[in-house]
mmCIF file of C-alpha atoms in Angstrom:
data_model
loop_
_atom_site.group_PDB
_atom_site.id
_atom_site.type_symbol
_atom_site.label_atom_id
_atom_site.label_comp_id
_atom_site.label_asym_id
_atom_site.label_seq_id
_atom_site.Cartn_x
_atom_site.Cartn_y
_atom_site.Cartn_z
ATOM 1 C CA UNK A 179 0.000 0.000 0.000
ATOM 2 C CA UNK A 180 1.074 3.358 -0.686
ATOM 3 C CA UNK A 181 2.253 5.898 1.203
ATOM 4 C CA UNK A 182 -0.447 8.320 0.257
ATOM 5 C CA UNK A 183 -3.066 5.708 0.241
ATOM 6 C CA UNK A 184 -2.397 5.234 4.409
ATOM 7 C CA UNK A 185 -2.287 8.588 4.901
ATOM 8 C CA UNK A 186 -5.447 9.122 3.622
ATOM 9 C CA UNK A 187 -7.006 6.474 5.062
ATOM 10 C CA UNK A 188 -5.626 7.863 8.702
ATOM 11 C CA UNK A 189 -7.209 11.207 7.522
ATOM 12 C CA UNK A 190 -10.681 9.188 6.725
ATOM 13 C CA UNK A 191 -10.655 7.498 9.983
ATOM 14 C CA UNK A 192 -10.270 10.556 12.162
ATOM 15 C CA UNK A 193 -12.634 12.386 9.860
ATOM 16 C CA UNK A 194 -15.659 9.503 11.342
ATOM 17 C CA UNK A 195 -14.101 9.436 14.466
ATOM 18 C CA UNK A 196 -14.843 13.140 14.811
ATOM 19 C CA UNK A 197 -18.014 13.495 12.635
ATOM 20 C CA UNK A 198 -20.378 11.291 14.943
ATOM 21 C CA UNK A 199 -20.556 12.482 18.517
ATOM 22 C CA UNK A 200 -21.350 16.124 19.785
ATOM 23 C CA UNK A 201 -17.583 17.738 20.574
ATOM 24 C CA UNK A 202 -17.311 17.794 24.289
ATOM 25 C CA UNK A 203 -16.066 21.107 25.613
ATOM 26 C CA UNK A 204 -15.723 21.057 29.134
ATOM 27 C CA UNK A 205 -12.529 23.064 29.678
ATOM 28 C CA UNK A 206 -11.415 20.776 33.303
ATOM 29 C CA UNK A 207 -10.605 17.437 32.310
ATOM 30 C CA UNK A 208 -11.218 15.220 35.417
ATOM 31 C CA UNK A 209 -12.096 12.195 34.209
ATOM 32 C CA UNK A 210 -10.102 9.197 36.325
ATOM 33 C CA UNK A 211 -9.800 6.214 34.271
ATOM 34 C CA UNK A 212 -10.091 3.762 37.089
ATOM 35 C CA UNK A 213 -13.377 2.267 36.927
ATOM 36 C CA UNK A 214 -14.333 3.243 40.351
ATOM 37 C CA UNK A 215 -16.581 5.959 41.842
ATOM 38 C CA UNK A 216 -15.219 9.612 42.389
ATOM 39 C CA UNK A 217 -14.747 9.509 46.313
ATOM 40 C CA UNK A 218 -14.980 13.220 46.337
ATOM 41 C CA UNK A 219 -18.663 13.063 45.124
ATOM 42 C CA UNK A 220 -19.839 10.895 47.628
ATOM 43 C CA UNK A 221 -21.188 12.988 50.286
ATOM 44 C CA UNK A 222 -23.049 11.302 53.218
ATOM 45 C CA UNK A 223 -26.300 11.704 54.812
ATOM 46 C CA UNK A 224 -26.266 13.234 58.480
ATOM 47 C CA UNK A 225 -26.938 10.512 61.138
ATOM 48 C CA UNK A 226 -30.035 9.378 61.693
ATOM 49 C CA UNK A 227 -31.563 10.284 65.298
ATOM 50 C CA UNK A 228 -34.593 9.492 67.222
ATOM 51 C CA UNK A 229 -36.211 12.985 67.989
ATOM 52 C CA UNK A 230 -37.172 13.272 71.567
ATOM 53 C CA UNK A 231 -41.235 13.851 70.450
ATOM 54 C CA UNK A 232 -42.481 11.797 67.345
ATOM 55 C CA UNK A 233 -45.654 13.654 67.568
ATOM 56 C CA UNK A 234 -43.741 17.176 66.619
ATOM 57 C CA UNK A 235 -42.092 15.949 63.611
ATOM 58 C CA UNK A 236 -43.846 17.954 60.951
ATOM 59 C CA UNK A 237 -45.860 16.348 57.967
ATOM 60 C CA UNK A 238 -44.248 15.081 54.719
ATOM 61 C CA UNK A 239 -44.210 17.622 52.382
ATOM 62 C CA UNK A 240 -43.076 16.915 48.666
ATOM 63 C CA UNK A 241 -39.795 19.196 47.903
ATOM 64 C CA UNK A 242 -39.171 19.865 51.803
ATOM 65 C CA UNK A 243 -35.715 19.186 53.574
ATOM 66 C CA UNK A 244 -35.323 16.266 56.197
ATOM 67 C CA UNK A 245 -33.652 15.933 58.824
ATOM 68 C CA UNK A 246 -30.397 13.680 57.575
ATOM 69 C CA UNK A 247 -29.922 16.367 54.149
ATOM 70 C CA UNK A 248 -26.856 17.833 54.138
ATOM 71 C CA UNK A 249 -26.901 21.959 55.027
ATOM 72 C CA UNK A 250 -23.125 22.963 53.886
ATOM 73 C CA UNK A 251 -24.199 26.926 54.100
ATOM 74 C CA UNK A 252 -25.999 26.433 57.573
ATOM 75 C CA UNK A 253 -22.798 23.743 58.742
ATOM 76 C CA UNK A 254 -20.178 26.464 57.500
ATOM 77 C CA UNK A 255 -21.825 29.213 59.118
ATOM 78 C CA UNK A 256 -21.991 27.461 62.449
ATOM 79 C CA UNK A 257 -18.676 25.882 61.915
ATOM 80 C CA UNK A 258 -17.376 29.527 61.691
ATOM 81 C CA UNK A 259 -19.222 30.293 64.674
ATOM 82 C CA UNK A 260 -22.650 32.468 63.322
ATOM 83 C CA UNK A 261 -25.891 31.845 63.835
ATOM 84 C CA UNK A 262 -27.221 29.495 61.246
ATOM 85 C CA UNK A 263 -31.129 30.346 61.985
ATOM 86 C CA UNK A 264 -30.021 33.895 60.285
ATOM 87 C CA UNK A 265 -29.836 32.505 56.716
ATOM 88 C CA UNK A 266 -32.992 32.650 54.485
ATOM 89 C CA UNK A 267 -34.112 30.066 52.204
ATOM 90 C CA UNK A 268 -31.428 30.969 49.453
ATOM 91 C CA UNK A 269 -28.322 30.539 51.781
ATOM 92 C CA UNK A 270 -27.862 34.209 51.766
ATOM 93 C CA UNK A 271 -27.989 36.341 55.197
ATOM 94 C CA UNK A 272 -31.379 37.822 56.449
ATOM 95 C CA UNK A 273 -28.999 40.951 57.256
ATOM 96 C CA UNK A 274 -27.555 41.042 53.954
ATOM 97 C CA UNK A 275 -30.729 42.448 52.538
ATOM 98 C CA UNK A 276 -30.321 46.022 52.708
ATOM 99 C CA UNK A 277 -27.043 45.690 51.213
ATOM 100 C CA UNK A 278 -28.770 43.854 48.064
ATOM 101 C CA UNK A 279 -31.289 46.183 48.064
ATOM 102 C CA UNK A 280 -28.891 48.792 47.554
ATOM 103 C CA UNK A 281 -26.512 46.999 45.514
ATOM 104 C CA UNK A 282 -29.341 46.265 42.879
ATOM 105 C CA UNK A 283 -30.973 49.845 43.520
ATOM 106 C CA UNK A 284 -30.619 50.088 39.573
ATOM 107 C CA UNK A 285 -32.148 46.835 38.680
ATOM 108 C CA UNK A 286 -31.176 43.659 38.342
ATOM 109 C CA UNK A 287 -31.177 41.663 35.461
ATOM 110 C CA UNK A 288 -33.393 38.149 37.329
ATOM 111 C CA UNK A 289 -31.538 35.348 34.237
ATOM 112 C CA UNK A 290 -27.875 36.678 34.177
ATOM 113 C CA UNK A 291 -27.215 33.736 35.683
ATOM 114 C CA UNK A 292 -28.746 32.199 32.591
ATOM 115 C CA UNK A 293 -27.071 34.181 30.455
ATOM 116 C CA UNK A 294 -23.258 34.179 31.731
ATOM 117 C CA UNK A 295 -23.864 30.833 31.419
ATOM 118 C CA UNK A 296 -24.891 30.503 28.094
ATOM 119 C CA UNK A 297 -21.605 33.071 27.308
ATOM 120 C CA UNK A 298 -19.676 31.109 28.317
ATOM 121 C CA UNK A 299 -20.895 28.499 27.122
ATOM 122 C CA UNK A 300 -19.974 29.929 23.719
ATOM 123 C CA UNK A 301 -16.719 30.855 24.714
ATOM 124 C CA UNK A 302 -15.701 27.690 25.358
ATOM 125 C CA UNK A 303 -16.929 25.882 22.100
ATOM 126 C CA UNK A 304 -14.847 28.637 20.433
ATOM 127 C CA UNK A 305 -11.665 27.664 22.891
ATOM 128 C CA UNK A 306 -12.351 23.964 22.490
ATOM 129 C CA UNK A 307 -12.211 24.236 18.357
ATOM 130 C CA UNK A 308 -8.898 23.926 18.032
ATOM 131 C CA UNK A 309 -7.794 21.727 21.535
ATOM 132 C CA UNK A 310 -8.434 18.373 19.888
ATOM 133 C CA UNK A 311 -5.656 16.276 20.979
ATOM 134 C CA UNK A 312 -4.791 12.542 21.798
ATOM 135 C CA UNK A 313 -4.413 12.535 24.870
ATOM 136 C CA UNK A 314 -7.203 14.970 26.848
ATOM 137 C CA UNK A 315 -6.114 17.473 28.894
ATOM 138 C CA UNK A 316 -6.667 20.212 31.260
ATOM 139 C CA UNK A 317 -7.690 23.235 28.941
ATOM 140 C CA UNK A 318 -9.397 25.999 31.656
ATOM 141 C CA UNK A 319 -6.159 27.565 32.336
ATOM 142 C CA UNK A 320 -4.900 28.303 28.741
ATOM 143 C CA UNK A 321 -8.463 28.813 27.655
ATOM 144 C CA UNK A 322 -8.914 31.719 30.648
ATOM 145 C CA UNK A 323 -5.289 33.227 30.206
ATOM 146 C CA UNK A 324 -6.143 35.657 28.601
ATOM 147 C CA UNK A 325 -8.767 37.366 31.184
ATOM 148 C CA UNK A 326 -6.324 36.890 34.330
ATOM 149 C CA UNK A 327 -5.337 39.739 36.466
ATOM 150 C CA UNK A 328 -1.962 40.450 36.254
ATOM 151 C CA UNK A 329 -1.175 40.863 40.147
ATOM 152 C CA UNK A 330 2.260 41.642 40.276
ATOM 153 C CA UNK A 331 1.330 44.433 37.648
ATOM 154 C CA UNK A 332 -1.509 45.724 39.738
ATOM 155 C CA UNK A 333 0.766 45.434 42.954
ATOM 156 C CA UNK A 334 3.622 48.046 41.252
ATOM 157 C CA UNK A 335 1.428 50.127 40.310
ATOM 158 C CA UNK A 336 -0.705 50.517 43.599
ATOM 159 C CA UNK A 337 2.831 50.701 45.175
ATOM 160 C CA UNK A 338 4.222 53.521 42.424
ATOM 161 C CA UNK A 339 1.052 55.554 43.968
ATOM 162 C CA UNK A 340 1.824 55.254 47.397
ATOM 163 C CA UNK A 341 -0.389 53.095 48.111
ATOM 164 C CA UNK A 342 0.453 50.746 51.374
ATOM 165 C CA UNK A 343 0.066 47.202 50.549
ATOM 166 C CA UNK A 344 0.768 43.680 51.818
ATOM 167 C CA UNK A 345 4.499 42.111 51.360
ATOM 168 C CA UNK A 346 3.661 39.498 48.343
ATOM 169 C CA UNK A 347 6.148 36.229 47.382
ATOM 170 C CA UNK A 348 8.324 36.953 44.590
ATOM 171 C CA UNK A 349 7.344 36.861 41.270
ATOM 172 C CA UNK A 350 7.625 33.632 39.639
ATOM 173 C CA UNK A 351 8.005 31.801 43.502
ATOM 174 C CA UNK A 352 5.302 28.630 42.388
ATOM 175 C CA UNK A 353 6.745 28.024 39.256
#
């Protein structure tokens, strides 16, 4: 067979290999190739306990919390040492309201959530066009290089002004 002949064949091949799934463009790469579950995803239930009054256990209700779910906003903010009763229904702080208020005194937009998402969405099918290699790998940190602060350079200059700031490693120190 001919040189040419094999390389176009190799060209065919990775053609259909390409052609017949939707291109996956999830920037982090985390896939383990062991077979086995991800032990960071398994997250257990609280432990069970008897309540000291059966009769004041409140009624099933569909879409209500028990009492074995996991609360990581309530735990964190007790594990920090606030008052978990203080958070509303959305995690955030009951005393934080006045600050949202007057953060969104403008208006606020209720799907940007939506639609950052669906941005970047985009931007990462545009990253991921050209990433196709062999071997997968981690693509978030050359894909978001280009939007990264440049902290040294925003450490000079608040320095050049006078500014007093914190001592910082030296540049290049976790290389």
């Amino acid at each position: 067979m001919k040189l040419s002949h094999m390389v176009l064949m190799m060209g065919l091949i990775g053609l259909a290999a390409c052609s017949g799934r939707e291109r996956d463009i999830r920037l982090h790469y985390l896939k383990t190739n062991s077979g086995q579950p991800e032990e960071f995803a398994i997250v257990p239930n609280k432990p069970l306990e008897t309540p000291t009054d059966l009769n004041a256990l409140p009624a099933p209700a569909p879409g209500a919390t028990n009492r074995t779910a996991q609360t990581p906003r309530s735990d964190a903010v007790a594990a920090l040492g606030g008052n978990p009763a203080r958070l509303d229904e959305s995690g955030t702080p009951r005393g934080d309201s006045a600050l949202i208020n007057r953060a969104s005194r403008f208006g606020r937009d209720a799907g940007i959530r939506q639609q950052l998402a669906a941005e970047d969405l985009e931007f990462r099918k545009r990253k991921s066009l050209f990433s196709w290699k062999i071997v997968p790998e981690d693509e978030y940190y050359k894909a978001y290089r280009a939007q990264w602060l440049d902290t040294y350079g925003v450490l000079d200059a608040f320095r050049r002004a006078g500014v007093r700031t914190p001592s910082a490693p030296p540049e290049g120190w976790e290389e």
